[in-house]
Short mmCIF file of C-alpha atoms and ligand atoms in Angstrom, two decimals:
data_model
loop_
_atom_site.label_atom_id
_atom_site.label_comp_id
_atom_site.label_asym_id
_atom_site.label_seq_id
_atom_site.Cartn_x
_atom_site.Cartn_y
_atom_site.Cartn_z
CA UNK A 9 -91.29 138.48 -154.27
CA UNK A 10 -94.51 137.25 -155.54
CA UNK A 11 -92.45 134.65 -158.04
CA UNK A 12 -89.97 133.81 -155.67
CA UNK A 13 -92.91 132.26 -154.00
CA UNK A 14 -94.36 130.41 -156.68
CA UNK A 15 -90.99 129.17 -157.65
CA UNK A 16 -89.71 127.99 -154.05
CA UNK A 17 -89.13 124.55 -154.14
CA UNK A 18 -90.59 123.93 -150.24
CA UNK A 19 -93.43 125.26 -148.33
CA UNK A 20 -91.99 126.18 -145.36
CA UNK A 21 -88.34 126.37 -143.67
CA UNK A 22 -87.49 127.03 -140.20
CA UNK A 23 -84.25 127.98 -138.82
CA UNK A 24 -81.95 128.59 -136.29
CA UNK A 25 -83.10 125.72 -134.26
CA UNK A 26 -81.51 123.15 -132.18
CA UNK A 27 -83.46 119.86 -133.50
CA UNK A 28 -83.38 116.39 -131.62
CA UNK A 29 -84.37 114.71 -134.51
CA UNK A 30 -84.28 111.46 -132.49
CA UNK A 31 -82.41 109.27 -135.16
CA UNK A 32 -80.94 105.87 -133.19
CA UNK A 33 -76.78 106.45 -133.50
CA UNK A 34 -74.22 107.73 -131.64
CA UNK A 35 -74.77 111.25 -131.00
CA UNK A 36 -77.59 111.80 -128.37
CA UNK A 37 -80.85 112.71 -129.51
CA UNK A 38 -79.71 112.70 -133.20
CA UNK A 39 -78.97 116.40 -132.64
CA UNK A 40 -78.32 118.83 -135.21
CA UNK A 41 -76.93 121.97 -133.65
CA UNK A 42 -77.87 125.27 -135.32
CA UNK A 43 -80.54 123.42 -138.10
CA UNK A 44 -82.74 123.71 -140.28
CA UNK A 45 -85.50 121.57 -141.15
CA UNK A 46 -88.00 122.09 -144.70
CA UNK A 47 -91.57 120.73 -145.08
CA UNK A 48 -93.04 120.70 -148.63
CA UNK A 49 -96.67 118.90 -149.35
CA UNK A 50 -96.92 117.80 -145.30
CA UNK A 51 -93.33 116.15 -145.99
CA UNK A 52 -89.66 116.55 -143.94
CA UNK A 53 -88.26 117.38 -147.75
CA UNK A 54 -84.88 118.38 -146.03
CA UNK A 55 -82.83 118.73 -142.70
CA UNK A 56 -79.76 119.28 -141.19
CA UNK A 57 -77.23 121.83 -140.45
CA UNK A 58 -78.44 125.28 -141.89
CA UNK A 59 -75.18 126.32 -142.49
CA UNK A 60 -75.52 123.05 -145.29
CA UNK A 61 -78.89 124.66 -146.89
CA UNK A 62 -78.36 124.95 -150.42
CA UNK A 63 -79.15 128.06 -151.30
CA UNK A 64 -80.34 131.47 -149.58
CA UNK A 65 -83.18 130.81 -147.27
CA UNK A 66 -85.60 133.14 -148.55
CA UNK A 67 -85.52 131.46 -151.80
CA UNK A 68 -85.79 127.98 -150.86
CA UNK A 69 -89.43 128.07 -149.25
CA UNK A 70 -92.79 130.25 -149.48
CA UNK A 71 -92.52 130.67 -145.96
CA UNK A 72 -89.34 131.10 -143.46
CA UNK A 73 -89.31 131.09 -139.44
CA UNK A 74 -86.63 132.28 -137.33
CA UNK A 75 -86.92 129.91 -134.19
CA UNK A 76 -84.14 132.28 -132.34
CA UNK A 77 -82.44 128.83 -130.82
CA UNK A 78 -85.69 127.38 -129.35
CA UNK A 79 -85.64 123.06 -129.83
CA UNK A 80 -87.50 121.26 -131.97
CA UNK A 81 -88.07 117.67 -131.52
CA UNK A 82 -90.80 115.14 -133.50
CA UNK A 83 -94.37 115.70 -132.41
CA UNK A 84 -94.97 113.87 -129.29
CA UNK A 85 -97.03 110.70 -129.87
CA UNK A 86 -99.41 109.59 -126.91
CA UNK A 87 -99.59 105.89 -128.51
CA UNK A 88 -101.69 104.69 -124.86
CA UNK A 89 -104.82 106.58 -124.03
CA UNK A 90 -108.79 106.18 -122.99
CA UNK A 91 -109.61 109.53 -123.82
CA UNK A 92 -113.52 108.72 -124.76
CA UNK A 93 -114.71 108.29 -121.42
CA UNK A 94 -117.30 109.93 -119.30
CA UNK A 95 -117.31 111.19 -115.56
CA UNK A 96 -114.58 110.92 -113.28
CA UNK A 97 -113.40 108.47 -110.29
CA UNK A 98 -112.18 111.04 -107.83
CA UNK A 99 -114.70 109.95 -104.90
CA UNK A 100 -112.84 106.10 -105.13
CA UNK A 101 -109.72 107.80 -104.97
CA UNK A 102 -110.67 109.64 -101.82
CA UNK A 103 -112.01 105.55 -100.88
CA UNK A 104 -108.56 104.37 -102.05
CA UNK A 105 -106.31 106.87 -99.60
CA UNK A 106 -108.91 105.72 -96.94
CA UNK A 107 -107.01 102.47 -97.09
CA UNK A 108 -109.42 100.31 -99.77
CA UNK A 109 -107.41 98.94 -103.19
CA UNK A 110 -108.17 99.18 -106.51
CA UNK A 111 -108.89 95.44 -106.99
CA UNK A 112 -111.23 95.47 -104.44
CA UNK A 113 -113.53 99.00 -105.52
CA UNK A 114 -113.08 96.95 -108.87
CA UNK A 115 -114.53 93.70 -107.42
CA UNK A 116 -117.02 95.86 -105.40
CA UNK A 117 -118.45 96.39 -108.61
CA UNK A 118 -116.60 100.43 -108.72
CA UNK A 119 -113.80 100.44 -111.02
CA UNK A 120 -114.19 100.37 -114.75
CA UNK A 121 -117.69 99.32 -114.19
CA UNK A 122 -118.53 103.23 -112.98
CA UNK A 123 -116.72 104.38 -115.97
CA UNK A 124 -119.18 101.95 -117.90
CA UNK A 125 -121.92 103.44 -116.75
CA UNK A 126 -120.81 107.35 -117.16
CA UNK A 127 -119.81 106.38 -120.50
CA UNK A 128 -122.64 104.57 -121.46
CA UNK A 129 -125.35 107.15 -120.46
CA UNK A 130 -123.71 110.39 -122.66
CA UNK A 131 -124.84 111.32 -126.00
CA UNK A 132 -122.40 110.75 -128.83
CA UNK A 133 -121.77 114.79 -129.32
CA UNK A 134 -121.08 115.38 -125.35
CA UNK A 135 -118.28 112.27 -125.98
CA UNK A 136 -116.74 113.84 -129.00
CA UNK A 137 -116.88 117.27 -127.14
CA UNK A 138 -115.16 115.77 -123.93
CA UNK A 139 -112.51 113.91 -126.70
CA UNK A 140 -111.67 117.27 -128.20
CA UNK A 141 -111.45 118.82 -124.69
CA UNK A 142 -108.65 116.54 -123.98
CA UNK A 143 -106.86 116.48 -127.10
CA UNK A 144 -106.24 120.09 -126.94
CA UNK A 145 -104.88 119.65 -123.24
CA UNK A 146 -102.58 117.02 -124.92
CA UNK A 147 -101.56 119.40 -128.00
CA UNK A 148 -99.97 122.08 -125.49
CA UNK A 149 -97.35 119.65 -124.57
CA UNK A 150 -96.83 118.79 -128.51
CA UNK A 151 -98.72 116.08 -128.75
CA UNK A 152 -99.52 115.53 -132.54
CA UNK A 153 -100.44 111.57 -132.79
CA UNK A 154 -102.79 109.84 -130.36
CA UNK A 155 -104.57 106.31 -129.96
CA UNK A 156 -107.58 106.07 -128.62
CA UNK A 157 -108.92 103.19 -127.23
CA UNK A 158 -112.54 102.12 -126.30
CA UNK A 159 -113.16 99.72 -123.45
CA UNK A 160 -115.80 101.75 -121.40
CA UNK A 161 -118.84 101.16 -123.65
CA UNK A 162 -118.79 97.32 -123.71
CA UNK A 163 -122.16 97.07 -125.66
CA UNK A 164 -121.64 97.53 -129.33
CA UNK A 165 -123.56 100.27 -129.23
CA UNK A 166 -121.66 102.05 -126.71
CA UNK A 167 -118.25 100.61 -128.23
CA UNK A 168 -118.86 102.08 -131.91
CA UNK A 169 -119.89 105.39 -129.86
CA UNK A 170 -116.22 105.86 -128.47
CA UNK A 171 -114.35 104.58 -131.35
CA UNK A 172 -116.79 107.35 -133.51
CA UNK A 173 -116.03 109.96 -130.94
CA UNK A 174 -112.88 109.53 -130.99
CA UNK A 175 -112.39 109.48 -134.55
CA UNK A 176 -114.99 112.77 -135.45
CA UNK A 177 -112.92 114.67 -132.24
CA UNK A 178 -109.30 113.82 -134.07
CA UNK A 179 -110.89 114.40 -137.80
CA UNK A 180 -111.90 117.90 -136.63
CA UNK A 181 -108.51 118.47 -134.92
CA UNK A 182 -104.68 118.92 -136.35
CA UNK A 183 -103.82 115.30 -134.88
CA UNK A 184 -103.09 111.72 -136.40
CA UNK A 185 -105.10 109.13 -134.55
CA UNK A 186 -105.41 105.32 -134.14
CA UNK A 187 -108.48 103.99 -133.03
CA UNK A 188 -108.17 100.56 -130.72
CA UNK A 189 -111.30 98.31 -129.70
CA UNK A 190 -110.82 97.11 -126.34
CA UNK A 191 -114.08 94.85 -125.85
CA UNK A 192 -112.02 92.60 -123.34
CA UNK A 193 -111.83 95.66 -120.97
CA UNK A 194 -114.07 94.42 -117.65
CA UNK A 195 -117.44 92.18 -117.71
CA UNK A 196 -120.33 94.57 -118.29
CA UNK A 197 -122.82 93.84 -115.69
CA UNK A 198 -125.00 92.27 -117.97
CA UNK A 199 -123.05 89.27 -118.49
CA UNK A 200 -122.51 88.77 -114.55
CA UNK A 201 -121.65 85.26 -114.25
CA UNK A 202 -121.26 84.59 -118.14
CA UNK A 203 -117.70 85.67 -118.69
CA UNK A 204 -117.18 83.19 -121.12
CA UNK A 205 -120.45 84.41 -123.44
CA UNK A 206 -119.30 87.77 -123.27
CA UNK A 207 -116.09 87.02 -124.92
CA UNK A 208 -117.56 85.17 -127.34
CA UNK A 209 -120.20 88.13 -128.16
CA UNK A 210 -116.62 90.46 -128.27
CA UNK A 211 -114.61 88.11 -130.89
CA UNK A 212 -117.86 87.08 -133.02
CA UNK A 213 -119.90 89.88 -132.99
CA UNK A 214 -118.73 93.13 -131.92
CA UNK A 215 -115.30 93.09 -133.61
CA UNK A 216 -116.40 92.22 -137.70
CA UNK A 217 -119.05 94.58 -136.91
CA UNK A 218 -117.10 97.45 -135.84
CA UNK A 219 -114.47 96.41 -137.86
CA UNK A 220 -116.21 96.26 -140.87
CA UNK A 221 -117.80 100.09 -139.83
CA UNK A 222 -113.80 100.79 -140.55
CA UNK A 223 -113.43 102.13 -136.71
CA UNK A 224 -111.09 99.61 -135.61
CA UNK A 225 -107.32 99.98 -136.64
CA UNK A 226 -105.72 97.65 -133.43
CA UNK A 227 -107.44 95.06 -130.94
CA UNK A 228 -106.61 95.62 -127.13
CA UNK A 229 -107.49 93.73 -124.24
CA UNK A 230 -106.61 93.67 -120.45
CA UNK A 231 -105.16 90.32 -119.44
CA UNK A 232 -105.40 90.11 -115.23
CA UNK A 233 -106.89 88.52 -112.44
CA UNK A 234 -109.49 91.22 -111.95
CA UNK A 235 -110.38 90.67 -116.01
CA UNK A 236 -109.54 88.59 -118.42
CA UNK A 237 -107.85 84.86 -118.68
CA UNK A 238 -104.78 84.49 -121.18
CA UNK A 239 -107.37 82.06 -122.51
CA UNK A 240 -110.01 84.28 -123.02
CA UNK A 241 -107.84 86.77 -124.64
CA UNK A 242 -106.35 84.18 -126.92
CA UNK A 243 -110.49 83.70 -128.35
CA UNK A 244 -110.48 87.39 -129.25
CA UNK A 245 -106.94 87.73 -130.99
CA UNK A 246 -107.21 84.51 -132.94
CA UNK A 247 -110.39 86.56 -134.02
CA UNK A 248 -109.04 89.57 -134.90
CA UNK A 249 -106.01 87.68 -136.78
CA UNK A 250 -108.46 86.45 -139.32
CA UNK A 251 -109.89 90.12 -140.32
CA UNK A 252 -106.06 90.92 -140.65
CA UNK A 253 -105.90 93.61 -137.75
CA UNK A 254 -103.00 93.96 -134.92
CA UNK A 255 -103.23 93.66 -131.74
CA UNK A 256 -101.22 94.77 -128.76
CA UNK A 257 -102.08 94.10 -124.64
CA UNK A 258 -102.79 95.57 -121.06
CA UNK A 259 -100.10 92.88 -119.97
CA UNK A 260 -98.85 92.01 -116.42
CA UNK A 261 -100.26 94.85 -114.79
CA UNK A 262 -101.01 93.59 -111.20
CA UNK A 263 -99.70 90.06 -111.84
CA UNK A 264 -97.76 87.81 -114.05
CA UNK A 265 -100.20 85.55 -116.42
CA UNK A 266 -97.58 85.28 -119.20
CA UNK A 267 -99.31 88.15 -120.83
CA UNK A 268 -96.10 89.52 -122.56
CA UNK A 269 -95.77 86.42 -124.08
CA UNK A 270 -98.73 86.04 -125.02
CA UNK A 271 -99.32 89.17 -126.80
CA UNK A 272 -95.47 88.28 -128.85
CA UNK A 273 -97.17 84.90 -129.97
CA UNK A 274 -99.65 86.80 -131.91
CA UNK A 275 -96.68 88.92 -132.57
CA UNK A 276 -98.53 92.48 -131.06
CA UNK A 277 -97.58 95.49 -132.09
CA UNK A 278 -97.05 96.52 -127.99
CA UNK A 279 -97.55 94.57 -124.37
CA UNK A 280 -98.04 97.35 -122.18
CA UNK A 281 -97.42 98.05 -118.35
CA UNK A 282 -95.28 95.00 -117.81
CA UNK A 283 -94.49 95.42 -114.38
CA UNK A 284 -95.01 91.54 -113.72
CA UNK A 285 -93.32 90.58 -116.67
CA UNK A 286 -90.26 88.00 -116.59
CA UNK A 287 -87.31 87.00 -118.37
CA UNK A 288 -89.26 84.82 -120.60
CA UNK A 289 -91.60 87.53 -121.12
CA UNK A 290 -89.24 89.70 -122.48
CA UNK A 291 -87.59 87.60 -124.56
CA UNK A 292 -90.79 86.29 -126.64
CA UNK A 293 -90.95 90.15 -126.93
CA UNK A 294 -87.64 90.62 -128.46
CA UNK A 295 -87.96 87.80 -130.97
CA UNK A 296 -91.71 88.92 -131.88
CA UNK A 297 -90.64 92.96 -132.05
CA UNK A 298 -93.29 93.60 -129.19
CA UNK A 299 -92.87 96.92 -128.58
CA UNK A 300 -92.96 97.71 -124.24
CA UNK A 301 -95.63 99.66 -123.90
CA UNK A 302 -94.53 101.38 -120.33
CA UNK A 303 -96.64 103.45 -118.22
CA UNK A 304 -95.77 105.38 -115.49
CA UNK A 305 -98.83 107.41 -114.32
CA UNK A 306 -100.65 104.30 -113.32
CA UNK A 307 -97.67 102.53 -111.25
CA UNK A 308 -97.75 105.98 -109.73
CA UNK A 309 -101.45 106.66 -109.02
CA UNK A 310 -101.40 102.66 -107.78
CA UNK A 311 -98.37 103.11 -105.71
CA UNK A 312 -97.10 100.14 -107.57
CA UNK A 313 -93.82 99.00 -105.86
CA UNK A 314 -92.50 96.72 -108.40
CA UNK A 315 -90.69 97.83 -111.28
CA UNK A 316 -91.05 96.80 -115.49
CA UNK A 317 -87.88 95.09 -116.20
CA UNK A 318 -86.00 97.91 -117.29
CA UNK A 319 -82.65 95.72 -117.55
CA UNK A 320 -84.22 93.03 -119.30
CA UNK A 321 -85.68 95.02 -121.93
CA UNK A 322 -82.51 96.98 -122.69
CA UNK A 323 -79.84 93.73 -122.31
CA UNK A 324 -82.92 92.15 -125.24
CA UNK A 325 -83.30 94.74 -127.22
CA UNK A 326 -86.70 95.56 -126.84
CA UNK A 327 -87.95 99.10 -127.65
CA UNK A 328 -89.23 100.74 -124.82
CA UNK A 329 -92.19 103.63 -125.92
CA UNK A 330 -93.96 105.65 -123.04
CA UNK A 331 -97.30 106.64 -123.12
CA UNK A 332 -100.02 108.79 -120.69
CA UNK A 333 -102.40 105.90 -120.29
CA UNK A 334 -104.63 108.61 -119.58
CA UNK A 335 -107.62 107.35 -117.97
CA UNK A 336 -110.23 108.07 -114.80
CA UNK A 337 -108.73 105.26 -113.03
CA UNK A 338 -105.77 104.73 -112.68
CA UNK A 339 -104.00 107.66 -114.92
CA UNK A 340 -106.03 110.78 -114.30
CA UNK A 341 -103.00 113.16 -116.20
CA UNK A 342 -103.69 114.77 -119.43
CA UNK A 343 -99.26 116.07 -119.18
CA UNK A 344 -96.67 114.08 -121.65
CA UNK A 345 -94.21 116.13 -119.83
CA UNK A 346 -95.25 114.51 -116.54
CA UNK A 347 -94.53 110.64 -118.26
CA UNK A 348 -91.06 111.66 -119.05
CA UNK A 349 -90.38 113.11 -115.34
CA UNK A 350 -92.18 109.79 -114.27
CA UNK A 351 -89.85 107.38 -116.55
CA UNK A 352 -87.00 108.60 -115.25
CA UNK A 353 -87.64 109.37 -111.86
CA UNK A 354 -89.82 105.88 -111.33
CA UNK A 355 -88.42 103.70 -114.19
CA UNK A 356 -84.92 104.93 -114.37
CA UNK A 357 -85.03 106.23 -118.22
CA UNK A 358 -82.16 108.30 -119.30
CA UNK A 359 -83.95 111.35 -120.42
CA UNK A 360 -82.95 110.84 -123.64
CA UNK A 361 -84.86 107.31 -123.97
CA UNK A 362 -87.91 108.88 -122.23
CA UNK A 363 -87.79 110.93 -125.40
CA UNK A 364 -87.30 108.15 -127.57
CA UNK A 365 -89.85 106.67 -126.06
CA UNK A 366 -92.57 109.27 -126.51
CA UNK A 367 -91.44 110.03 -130.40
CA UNK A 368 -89.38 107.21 -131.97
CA UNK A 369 -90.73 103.65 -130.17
CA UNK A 370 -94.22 105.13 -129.96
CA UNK A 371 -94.32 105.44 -133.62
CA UNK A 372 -93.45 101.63 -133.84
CA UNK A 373 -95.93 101.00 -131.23
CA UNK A 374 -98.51 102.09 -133.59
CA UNK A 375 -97.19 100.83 -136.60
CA UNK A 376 -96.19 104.29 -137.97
CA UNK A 377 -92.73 103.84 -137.71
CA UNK A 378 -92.12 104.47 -141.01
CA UNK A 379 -94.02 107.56 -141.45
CA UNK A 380 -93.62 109.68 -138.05
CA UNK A 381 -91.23 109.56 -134.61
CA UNK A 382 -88.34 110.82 -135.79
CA UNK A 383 -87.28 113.84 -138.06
CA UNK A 384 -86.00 112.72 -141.30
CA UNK A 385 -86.14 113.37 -145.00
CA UNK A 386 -89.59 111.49 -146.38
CA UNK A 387 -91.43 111.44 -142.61
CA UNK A 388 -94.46 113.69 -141.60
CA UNK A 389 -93.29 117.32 -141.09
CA UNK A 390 -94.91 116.76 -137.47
CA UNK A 391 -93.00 118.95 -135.20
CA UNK A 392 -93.21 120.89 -131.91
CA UNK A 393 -90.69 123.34 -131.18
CA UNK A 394 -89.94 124.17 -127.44
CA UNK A 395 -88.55 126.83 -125.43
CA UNK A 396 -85.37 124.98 -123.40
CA UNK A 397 -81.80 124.69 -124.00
CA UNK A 398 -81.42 121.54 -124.11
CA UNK A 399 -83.41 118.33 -124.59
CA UNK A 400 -82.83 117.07 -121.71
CA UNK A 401 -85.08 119.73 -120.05
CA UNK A 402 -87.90 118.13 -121.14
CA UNK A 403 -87.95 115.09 -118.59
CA UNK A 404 -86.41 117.03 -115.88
CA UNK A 405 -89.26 120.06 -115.44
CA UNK A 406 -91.97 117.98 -113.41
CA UNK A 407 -94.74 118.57 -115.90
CA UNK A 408 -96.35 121.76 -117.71
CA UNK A 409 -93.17 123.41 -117.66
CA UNK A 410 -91.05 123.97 -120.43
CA UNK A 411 -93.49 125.58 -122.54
CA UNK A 412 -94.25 124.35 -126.01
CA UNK A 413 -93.79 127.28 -128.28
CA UNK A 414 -95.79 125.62 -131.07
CA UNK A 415 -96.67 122.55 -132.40
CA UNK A 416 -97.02 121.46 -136.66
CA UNK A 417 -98.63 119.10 -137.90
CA UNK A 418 -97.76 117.63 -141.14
CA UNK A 419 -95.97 121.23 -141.62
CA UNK A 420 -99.59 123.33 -140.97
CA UNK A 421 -99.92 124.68 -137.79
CA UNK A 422 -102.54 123.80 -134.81
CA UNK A 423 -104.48 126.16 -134.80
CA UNK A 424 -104.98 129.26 -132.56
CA UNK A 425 -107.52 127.68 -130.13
CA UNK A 426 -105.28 124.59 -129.57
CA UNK A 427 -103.49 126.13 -126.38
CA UNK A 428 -99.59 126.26 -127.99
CA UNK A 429 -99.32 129.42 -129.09
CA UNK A 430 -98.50 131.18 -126.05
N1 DI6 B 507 -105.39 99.03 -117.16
C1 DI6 B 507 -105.39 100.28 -116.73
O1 DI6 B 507 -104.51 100.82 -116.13
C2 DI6 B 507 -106.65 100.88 -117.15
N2 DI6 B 507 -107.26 99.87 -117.92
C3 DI6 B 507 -106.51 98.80 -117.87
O2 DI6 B 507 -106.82 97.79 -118.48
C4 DI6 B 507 -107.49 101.26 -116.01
C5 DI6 B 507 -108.85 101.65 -116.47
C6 DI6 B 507 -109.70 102.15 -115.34
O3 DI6 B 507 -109.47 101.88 -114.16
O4 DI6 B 507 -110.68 102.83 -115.67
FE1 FE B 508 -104.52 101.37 -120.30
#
């Protein structure tokens, strides 16, 4: 026994396992019926049908699981969140249903701006504990790769405390994470009157700083009416161009300021939201590979009415990723299962692409398509394994429901405390 271990060429093997390993072609999901799937140093180091495996399973790995016919799929990957912020905004929702709109508690100086200040007045430790609070919310629905963005600090001080938070709560954790500066969030009070200083202070001094403090690996902003011009966000990506970094964009949220386009011409990694976007829009997107960043939760908690251009995106080509956009405004959900309910019963995804677009296009969204999204040989072993019969259960379930029988990541397991191993 004891050498059969040391000589197994992988580290662990599960079997007997429907996977969706998510592979674009023509069989939906990329399923593999009755699989198997083998991890060695963190690695996918095989995969496919275990009736293929070449050898006896007990003496292919140092460690074999029966998964008795539950699913896996990749690790979800939450590629849109604000995880690091203080407080909550349920009293303006309560103002909201009493007939006052978001734009106007935003104006009224509510809004981000009481985010700011939660945010702002918490020690660093409280943050990180409230980050890893979340996270583990977001690991029992298999979440195994998250971005975090700042954008409720907007002081350096309070910036580099987020994006630190952040980081120390995912370093601590079994989860991948991508940090993204969002400086051109909202004008901090501060700078009432001096929008145009304030963008200058984000492109020339709070970017290289944190930047060079390696905390920043994207560049966000929110392009809108109630925040920032397509000029003003234009001064902070030409910025973050020179250091080398990518960016992506909160992009025709509420209205259309070209910000799809806008994002492609720095060629952005994702526009996200889109729900104002037009033809032109999408089709700087396509010829950029501007991932659509779409987000559900918010048109939802907004009672948007108008729709991203689902048609447009498919007839271009453009990869459409979901993510939770988890935030105390306007996306107050800590449930991936929820999004993919959302995307199809809101935004018309198949199931299958709501999939695809929490796994596959996130990846790409992030710039990790190469390395995790789908299951295949020479990707992270990043896997969560589900109790459903099919995969299309996943979307249909509103949220919470199916369970996720357990989640790996890089082929170790969360641990006990993460809330999947029930
Ligand atoms: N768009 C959003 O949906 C969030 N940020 C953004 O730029 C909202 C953030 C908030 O209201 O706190
Ligand atoms: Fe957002």
């Amino acid at each position: 026994m004891t050498d059969r271990v040391e000589t197994a060429k992988w580290d662990r093997l599960w079997l007997n396992t429907g996977i969706a390993t998510m592979r674009p072609g023509p069989v939906p999901y990329g399923a593999i019926h009755d699989g198997a799937i083998a991890a060695k140093d963190g690695l996918i180091a095989w995969i496919g049908p275990r009736a293929e495996l070449p050898g006896a399973p007990e003496t292919l790995a140092r460690e074999t699981t029966d998964l008795g016919g539950a699913w896996m799929t990749p690790g979800l990957i939450d590629a849109h969140t604000h995880l690091a912020f203080a407080g909550d905004r349920s009293t303006e929702f309560e103002q909201r249903l009493n007939g006052v709109s978001y734009e106007e508690i935003a104006r009224a100086g509510g809004g981000i701006l009481s985010t700011v200040n939660a945010t702002r007045a918490i020690p660093e430790e409280e943050l990180t504990d409230l980050v890893m609070a979340r996270l583990k919310r977001l690991f029992a629905e298999g979440v195994t790769t998250v971005e975090i963005k700042s954008g409720y600090g907007l002081t350096l001080e309070a910036e580099r405390k987020q994006l630190r938070a952040a980081r120390k709560a995912a370093n601590t954790l079994p989860v991948r994470i991508r940090t993204t500066f969002l400086g051109a969030h909202a004008l901090p009070p501060e700078f009432t009157g001096r929008q145009a200083a304030y963008i200058e202070h984000v492109a020339s001094d709070m970017l290289p700083a944190l930047a060079a403090e390696g905390l920043v690996d994207a560049v966000d902003g929110f392009c809108e009416g109630i925040a920032f011009t397509p000029e003003e966000i234009r001064r902070v990506f030409t910025a973050t161009q020179t250091l080398g970094l990518s960016v992506k964009l909160h992009a025709d949220q509420l209205s259309n300021l070209g910000g799809a386009a806008l994002a492609a011409s720095f060629n952005a990694l994702s526009a996200d939201h889109l729900e104002w976007t037009d033809e032109a829009g999408v089709i700087a997107m396509a010829q950029a590979g501007t991932v659509a960043m779409l987000l559900p939760a918010a048109f939802y908690f907004l009672r948007e009415t108008r729709l991203p251009p689902i048609d447009l995106l498919r007839r271009h080509g453009v990869a459409m990723a979901l993510a939770s956009d988890a935030n105390p405004g306007t996306a107050p959900t800590l449930s991936p299962l929820t999004i993919l309910n959302m995307a199809c019963v809101l935004f018309r995804l198949t199931p299958e692409e709501a999939l695809a677009g929490f796994t596959r296009e996130a990846a790409k969204a992030l710039g990790l398509g190469d390395e995790i999204g789908t299951l295949e040989v020479g990707k992270q072993a990043d896997l969560a394994i589900w109790n459903i019969a099919h995969p299309g259960e996943l979307a249909y379930w509103i949220g919470g429901t199916p369970a996720c029988l357990r989640v790996f990541h890089g082929g170790e397991k969360q641990e006990e405390d993460s809330g999947t191993d029930r």
